XYZ file of C-alpha atoms in Angstrom:
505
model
C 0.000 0.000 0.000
C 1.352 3.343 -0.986
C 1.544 6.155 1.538
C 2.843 9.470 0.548
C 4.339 11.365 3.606
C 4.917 15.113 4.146
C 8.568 15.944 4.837
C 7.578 16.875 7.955
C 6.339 13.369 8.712
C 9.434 11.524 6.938
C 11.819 13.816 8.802
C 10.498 12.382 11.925
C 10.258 8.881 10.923
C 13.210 8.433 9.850
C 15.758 9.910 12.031
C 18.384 8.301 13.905
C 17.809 10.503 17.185
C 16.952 7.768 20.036
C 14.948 9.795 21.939
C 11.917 10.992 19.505
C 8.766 13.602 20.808
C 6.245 13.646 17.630
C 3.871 16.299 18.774
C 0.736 16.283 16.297
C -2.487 18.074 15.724
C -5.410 16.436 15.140
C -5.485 15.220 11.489
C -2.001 15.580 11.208
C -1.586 11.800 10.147
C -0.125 10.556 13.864
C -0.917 7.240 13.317
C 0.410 7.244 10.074
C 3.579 8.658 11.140
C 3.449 6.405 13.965
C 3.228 3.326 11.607
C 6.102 4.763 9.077
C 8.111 5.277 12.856
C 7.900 1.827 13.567
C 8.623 0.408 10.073
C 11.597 2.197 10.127
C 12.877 0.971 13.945
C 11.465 -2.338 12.724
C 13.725 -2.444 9.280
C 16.345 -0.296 10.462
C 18.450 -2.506 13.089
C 17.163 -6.128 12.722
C 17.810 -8.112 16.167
C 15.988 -11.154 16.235
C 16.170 -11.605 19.619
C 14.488 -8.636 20.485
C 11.524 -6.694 19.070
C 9.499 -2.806 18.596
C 6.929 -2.748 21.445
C 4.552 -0.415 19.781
C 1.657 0.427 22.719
C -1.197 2.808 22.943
C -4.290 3.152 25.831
C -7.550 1.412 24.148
C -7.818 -1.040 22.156
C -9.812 0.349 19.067
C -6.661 2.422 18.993
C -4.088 -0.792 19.004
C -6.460 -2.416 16.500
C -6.214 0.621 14.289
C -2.072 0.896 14.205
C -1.825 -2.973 13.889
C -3.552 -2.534 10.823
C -2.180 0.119 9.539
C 1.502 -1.392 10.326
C -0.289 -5.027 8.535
C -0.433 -2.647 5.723
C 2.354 -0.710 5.105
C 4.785 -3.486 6.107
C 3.215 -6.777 6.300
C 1.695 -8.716 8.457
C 5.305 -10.166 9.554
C 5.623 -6.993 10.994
C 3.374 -7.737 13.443
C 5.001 -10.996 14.738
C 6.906 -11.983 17.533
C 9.634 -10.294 18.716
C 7.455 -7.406 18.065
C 4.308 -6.469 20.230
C 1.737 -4.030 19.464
C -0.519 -3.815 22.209
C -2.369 -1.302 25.019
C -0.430 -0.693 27.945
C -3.274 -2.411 30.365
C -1.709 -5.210 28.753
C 1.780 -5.191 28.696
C 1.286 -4.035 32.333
C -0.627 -7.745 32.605
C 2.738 -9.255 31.164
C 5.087 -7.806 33.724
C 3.072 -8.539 36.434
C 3.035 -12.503 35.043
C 6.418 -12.542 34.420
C 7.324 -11.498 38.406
C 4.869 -14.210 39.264
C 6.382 -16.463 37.089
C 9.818 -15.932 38.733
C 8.484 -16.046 42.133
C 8.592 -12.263 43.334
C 4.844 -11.817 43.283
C 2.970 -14.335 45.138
C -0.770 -14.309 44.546
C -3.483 -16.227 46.847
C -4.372 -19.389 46.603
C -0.714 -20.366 44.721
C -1.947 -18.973 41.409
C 0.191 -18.672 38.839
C -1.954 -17.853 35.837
C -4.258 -14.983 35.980
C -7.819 -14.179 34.562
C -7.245 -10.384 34.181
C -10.886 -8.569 33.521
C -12.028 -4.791 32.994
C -13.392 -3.968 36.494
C -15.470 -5.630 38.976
C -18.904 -4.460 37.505
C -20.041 -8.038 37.558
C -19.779 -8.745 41.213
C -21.985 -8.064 44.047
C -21.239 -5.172 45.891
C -19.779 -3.570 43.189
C -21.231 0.315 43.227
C -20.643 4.139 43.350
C -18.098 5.422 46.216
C -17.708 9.064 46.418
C -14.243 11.039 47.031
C -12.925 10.376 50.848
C -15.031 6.823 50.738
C -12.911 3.311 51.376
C -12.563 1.480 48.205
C -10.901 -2.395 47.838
C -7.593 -2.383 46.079
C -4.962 -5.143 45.593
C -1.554 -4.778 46.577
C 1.502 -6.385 47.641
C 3.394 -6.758 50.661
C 7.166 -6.403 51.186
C 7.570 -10.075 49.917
C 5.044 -9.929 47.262
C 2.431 -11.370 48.711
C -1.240 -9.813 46.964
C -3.706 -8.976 49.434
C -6.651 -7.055 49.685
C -6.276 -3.267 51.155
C -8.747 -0.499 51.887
C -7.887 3.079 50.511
C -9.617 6.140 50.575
C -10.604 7.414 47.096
C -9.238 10.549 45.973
C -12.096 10.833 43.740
C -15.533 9.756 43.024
C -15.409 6.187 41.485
C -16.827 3.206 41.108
C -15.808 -0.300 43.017
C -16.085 -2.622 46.211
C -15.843 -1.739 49.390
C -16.116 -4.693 51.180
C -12.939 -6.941 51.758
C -14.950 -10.519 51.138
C -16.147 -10.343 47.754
C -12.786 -8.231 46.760
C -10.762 -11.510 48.320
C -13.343 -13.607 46.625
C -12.289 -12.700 43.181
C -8.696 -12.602 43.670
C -8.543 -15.536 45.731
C -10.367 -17.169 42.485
C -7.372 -15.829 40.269
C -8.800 -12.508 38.907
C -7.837 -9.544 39.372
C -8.660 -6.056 37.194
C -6.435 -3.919 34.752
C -6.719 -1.134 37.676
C -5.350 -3.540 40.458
C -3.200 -4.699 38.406
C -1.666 -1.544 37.979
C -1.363 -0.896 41.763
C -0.080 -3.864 42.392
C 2.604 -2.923 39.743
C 3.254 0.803 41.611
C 3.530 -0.637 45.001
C 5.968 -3.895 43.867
C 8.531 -1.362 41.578
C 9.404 0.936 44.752
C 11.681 -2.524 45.776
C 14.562 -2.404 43.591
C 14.785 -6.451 43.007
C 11.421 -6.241 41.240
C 12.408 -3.340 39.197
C 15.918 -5.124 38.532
C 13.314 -8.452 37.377
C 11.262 -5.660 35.330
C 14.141 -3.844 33.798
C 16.084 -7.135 32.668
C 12.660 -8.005 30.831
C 12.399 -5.227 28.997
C 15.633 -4.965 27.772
C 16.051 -8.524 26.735
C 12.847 -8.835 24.482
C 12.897 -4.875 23.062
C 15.068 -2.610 21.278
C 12.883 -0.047 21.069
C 9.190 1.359 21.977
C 6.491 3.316 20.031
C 3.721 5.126 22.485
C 1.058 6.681 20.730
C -0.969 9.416 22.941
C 1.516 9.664 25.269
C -0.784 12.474 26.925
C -2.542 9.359 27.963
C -0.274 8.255 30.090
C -0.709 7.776 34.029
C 2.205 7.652 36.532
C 3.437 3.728 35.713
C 2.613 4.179 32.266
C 5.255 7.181 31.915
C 8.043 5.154 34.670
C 7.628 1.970 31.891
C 8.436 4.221 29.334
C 10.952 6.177 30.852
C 12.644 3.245 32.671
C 12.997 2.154 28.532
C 14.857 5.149 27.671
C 17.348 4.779 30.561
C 18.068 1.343 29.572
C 19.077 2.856 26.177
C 15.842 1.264 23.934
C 15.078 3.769 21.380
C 11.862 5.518 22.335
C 9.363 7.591 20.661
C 6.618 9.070 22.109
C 3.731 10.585 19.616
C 0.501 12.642 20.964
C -0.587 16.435 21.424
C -1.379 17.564 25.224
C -4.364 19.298 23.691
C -5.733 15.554 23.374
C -5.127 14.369 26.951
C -8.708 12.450 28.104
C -7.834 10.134 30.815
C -7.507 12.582 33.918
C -9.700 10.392 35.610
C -6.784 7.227 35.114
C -4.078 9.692 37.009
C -2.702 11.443 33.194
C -1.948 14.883 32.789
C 0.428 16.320 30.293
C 2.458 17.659 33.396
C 3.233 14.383 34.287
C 4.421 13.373 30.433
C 6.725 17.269 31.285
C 8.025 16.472 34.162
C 8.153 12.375 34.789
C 9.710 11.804 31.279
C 10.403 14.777 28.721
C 12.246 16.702 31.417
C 14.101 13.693 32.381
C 15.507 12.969 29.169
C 17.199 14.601 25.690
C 13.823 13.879 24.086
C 14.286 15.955 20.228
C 10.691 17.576 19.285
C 9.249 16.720 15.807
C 6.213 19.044 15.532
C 3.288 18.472 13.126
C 1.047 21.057 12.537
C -0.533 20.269 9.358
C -3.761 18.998 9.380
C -5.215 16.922 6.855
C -8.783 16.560 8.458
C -10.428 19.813 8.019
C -12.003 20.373 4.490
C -14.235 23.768 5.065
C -12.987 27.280 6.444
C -15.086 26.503 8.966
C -13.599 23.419 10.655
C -10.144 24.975 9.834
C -10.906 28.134 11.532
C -12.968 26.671 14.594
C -9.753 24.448 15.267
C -7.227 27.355 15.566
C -9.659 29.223 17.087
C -9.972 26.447 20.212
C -6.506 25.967 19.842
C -5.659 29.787 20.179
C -7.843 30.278 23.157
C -9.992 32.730 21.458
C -13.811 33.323 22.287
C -16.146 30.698 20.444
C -19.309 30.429 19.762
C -20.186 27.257 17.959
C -22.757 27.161 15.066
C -25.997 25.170 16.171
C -26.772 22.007 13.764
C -29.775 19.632 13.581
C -29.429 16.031 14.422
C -30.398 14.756 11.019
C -27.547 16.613 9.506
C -25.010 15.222 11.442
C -23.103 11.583 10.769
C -22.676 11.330 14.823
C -23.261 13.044 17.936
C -20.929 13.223 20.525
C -20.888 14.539 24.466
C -19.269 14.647 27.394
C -21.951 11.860 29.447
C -24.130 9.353 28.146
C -27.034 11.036 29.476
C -26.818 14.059 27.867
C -26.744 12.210 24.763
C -30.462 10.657 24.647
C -32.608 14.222 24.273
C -30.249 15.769 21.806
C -32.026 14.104 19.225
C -34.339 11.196 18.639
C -32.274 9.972 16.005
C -29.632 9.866 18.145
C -28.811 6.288 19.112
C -26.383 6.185 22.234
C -23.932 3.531 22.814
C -25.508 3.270 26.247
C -27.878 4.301 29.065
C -25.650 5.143 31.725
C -21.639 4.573 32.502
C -21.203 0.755 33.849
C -23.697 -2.306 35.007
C -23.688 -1.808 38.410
C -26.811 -3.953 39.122
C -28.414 -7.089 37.365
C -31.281 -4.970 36.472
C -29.119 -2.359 34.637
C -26.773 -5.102 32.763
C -30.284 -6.414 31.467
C -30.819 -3.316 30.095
C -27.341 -2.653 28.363
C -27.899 -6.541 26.897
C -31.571 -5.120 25.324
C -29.366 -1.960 24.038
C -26.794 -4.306 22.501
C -29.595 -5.862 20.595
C -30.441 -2.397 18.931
C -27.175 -0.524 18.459
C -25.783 -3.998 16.653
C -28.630 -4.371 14.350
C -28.933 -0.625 13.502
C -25.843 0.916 13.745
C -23.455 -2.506 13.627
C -21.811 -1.022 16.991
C -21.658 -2.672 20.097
C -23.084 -1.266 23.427
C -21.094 -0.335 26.061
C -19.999 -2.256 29.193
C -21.934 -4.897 27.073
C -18.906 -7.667 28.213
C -19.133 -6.606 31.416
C -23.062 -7.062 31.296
C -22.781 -10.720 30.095
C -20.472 -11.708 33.223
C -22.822 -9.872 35.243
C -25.698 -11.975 34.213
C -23.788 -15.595 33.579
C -24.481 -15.180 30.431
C -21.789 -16.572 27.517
C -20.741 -15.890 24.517
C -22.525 -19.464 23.115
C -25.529 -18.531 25.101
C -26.039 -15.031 23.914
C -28.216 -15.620 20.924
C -30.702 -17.852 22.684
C -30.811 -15.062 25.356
C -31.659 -12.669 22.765
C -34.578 -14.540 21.230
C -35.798 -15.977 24.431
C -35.726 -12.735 26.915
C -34.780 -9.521 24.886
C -36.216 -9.468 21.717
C -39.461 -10.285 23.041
C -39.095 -6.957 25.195
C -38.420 -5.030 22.052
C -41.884 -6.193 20.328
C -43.864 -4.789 23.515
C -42.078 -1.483 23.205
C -42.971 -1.574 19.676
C -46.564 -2.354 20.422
C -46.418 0.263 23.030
C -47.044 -2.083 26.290
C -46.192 0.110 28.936
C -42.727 0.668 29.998
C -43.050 -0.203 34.042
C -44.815 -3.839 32.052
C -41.954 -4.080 29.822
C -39.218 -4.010 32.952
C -41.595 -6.322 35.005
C -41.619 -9.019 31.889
C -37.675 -8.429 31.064
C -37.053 -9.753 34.238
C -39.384 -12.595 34.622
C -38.281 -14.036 31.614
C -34.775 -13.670 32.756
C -36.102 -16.388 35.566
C -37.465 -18.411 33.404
C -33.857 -18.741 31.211
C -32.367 -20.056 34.569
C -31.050 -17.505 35.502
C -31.316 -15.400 38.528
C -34.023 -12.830 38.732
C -33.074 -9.198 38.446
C -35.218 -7.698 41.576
C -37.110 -3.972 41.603
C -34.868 -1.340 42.757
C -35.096 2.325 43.789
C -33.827 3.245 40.336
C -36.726 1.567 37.931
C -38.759 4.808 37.358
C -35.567 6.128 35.512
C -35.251 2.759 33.959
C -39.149 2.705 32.738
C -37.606 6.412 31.507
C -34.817 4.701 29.548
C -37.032 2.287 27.948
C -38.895 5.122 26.502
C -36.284 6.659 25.527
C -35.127 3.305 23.611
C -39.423 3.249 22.397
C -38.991 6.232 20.164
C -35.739 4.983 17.921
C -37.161 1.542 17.237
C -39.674 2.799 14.931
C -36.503 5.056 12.770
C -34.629 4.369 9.917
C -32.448 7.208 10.632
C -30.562 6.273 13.090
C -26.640 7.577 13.827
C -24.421 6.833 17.170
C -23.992 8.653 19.948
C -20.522 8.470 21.800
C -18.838 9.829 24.511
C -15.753 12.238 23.370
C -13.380 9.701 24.409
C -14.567 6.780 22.432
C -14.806 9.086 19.502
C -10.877 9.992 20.466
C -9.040 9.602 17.009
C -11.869 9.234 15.129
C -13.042 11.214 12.408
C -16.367 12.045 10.542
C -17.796 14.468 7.779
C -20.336 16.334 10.076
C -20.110 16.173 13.707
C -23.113 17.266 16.818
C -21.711 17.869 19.934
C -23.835 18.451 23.126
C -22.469 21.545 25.010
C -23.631 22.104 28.205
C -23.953 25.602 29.578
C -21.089 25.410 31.631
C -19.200 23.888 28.583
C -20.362 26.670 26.271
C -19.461 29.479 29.069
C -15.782 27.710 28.936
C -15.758 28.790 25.279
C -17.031 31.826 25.313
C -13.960 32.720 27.604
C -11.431 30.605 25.256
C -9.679 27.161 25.952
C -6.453 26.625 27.648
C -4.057 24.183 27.030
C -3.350 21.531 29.880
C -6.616 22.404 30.877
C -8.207 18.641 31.195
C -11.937 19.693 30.512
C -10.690 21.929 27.751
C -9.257 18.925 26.585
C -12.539 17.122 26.451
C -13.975 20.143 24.408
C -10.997 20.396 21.673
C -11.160 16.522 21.159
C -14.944 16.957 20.281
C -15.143 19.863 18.253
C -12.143 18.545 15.930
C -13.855 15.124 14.797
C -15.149 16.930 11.588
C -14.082 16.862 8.344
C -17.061 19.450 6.602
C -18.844 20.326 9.512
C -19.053 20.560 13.355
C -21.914 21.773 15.188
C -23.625 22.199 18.767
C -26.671 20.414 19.349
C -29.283 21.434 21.472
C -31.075 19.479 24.239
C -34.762 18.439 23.572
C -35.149 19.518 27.441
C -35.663 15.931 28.906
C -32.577 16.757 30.946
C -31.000 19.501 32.931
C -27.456 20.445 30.678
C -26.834 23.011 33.430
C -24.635 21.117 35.406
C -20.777 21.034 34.696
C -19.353 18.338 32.689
């Protein structure tokens, strides 16, 4: 496949420096120059010992460079000794390799792990606000993995009760975010970081991170551990695009824990490649320069997708509008039921699945083999009443006696099921459209791109404009990311007034 590179782009590539910073603006082709980086690391000093550890923070964004990489260089390029893969999971790697060599002991004598999102599916698993105890895993002086009790710094979901958190890692499963504590607490000993180090250096030559401004506290020490070990590194992202405060990232951290620690050399990239209309071109630089915005309205039906900062705000911006989900998370049986009955929609219509829908299925005990019986038998049945207008508090009450009836257990009522009967209504008026296009959250639509895009400001969000963005800034963040997904066209859409936008994002 033929790509034709600026100078800009082959300039960075290709150069010899070790230590490589590829700052790029949206559309600027970073995962193309990201691809054309690793070709060139890949070609340049063959080792067949050791690979390119390409890694990035979600795995629609792995999928998309492996592909890319598959081709431009062929799909050898993918194979061991290189690794392309997210950092949750090389993260899962080192901490199997120190239990494989003894340093990490887990309970129960486990020595291969079952490593899931979160622990959504278990009981007990719910909101805990800032200051609250939350369950974490961690390890003792000898490596020993236990279960401690923290106080959140933030709002968050998880357990709070030490049984069912022993439970699940006592049963040999443990999730990406305890894994990564686990991982911060065990690399303050110097053996384990010795283990770590040797690792690294014996199976790579050199590393590729795309987003960088991604990155959370062990994320940036695995990278910059790399470039003390003297593995070529190159780091590609824009701190305008950092998302993932919430995981611990800032782009003061990627300053200060790694390009201030090292003779990174900047490649900038300014060009875009997206925008196609004065308007898109202009509305970038104009969020980019902090000026004053005010963003054109547009109608749902003249958009491709909508996008906003919450689920919620997502459902009365338009009833052709299709979110990707209800809420964040299936924190009850009830509310994994729903997601499932979601799934059913957003795959047939809009070939996308719903969120948290994995998380729903463990949730429920419901597999992978089982899921298309569950479908006919409990959810598309709840689908026809909608459609013949049965009542929504009679469409819940059915949903979940037929979910007894499948042999499984029965979802019970809850405090929450008048905003559920609300969400079922909500689902009502798409089933009868032909129209439909997704609604995401800005940070699934995160290095995405359409040719007309609807974002849902809220008042806050469009007061934040109105005074100009800043960079670093991580809400601003969340509104550059949004309002540079279009190619033709980007809009604000307004609320239908089912819900209050006043609130901040």
């Amino acid at each position: 496949m033929g790509v034709r590179l600026t100078d800009r782009q082959v300039i960075a590539a290709a150069t010899d420096d070790r230590l490589v910073n590829i700052v790029s603006a949206p559309g600027s082709g970073k995962t193309t120059v990201a691809t054309a980086r690793f070709g060139y690391l890949h070609h340049g000093a063959p080792d067949g010992r050791r690979g390119v550890l390409a890694l990035s923070f979600n795995r629609a964004a792995v999928g998309e460079l492996r592909s890319r990489i598959a081709a431009r260089w062929g799909r050898q390029a993918l194979a061991f000794p290189n690794l392309v893969t997210t950092f949750d999971d090389f993260h899962e790697r080192m901490l199997k390799h120190l239990l494989r060599l003894g340093l990490i002991k887990w309970p129960e004598g486990h020595l291969h792990l079952d490593v899931i999102d979160d622990y959504s599916s278990l009981s007990g698993y719910r909101s805990i606000s800032a200051g609250g105890w939350l369950r974490v895993a961690s390890s003792k002086p000898d490596g020993t993995v236990f279960s401690d009790c923290i106080r959140s710094p933030k709002a968050t979901f998880g357990l709070t009760q030490a049984e069912p958190h022993r439970a699940v890692l006592a049963a040999g499963k443990v999730s990406h975010d305890d894994v990564r504590v686990i991982l911060r607490v065990a690399l303050q000993r110097p053996e384990f970081q010795v283990a770590v180090d040797a690792w690294m250096a014996e199976n790579f030559r050199s590393v590729v991170v795309d987003e960088i401004y991604d990155a959370d506290e062990l994320d940036l020490h695995v990278v910059s551990q790399a470039a003390s070990l003297g593995l070529a590194v190159t780091v590609v992202g824009d701190p305008w695009q950092a998302l993932y405060g919430w995981r611990g990232s800032t782009p003061e951290k990627v300053q200060s824990n790694l390009l201030d620690q090292h003779d990174f050399r900047n490649f900038d990239q300014p060009e875009s490649f997206r925008f196609k209309t004065d308007q898109t071109r202009e509305l970038a630089g104009q969020l980019r320069g902090g000026e004053s915005v005010n963003v054109p309205s547009i109608a749902s039906d003249e958009v491709d997708v909508a996008l906003a900062r919450q689920w919620k705000h997502l459902w009365p911006a338009g009833e052709n509008i299709l979110p990707l989900a209800f809420r964040s998370g299936a924190s009850s049986d009830t509310d994994a039921l729903l997601c499932l009955l979601l799934d059913v929609v957003t795959s047939a219509s809009l070939g996308l699945q719903a969120f948290s829908r994995q998380n729903a299925l463990i949730r429920l005990g419901i597999s992978e083999d089982d899921l298309e019986n569950f479908r006919d038998a409990v959810l598309r049945p709840a689908l026809e009443e909608l459609v013949a207008n049965l009542p929504a508090a009679d469409v819940l009450e059915n949903l979940r006696a037929r979910v007894g009836t499948f042999g499984r257990r029965r979802p019970r009522r809850g405090q929450a099921d008048g905003l559920r009967e609300e969400e079922l209504d909500l689902l009502r008026t798409r089933l009868q459209r032909g129209d439909l296009i997704a609604g995401l959250t800005v940070h699934q639509a995160k290095g995405r791109e359409w040719d007309r895009v609807g974002v849902v400001l809220t008042r806050a969000q469009e007061r934040e404009l109105h005074v100009g963005l800043r960079e670093l800034e991580p809400e601003h963040c969340v509104l550059y990311v949004a309002l540079t997904r279009a190619k033709y066209a980007s809009g604000s859409l307004h609320s239908l007034g089912e819900l209050d936008l006043t609130e901040e994002a």
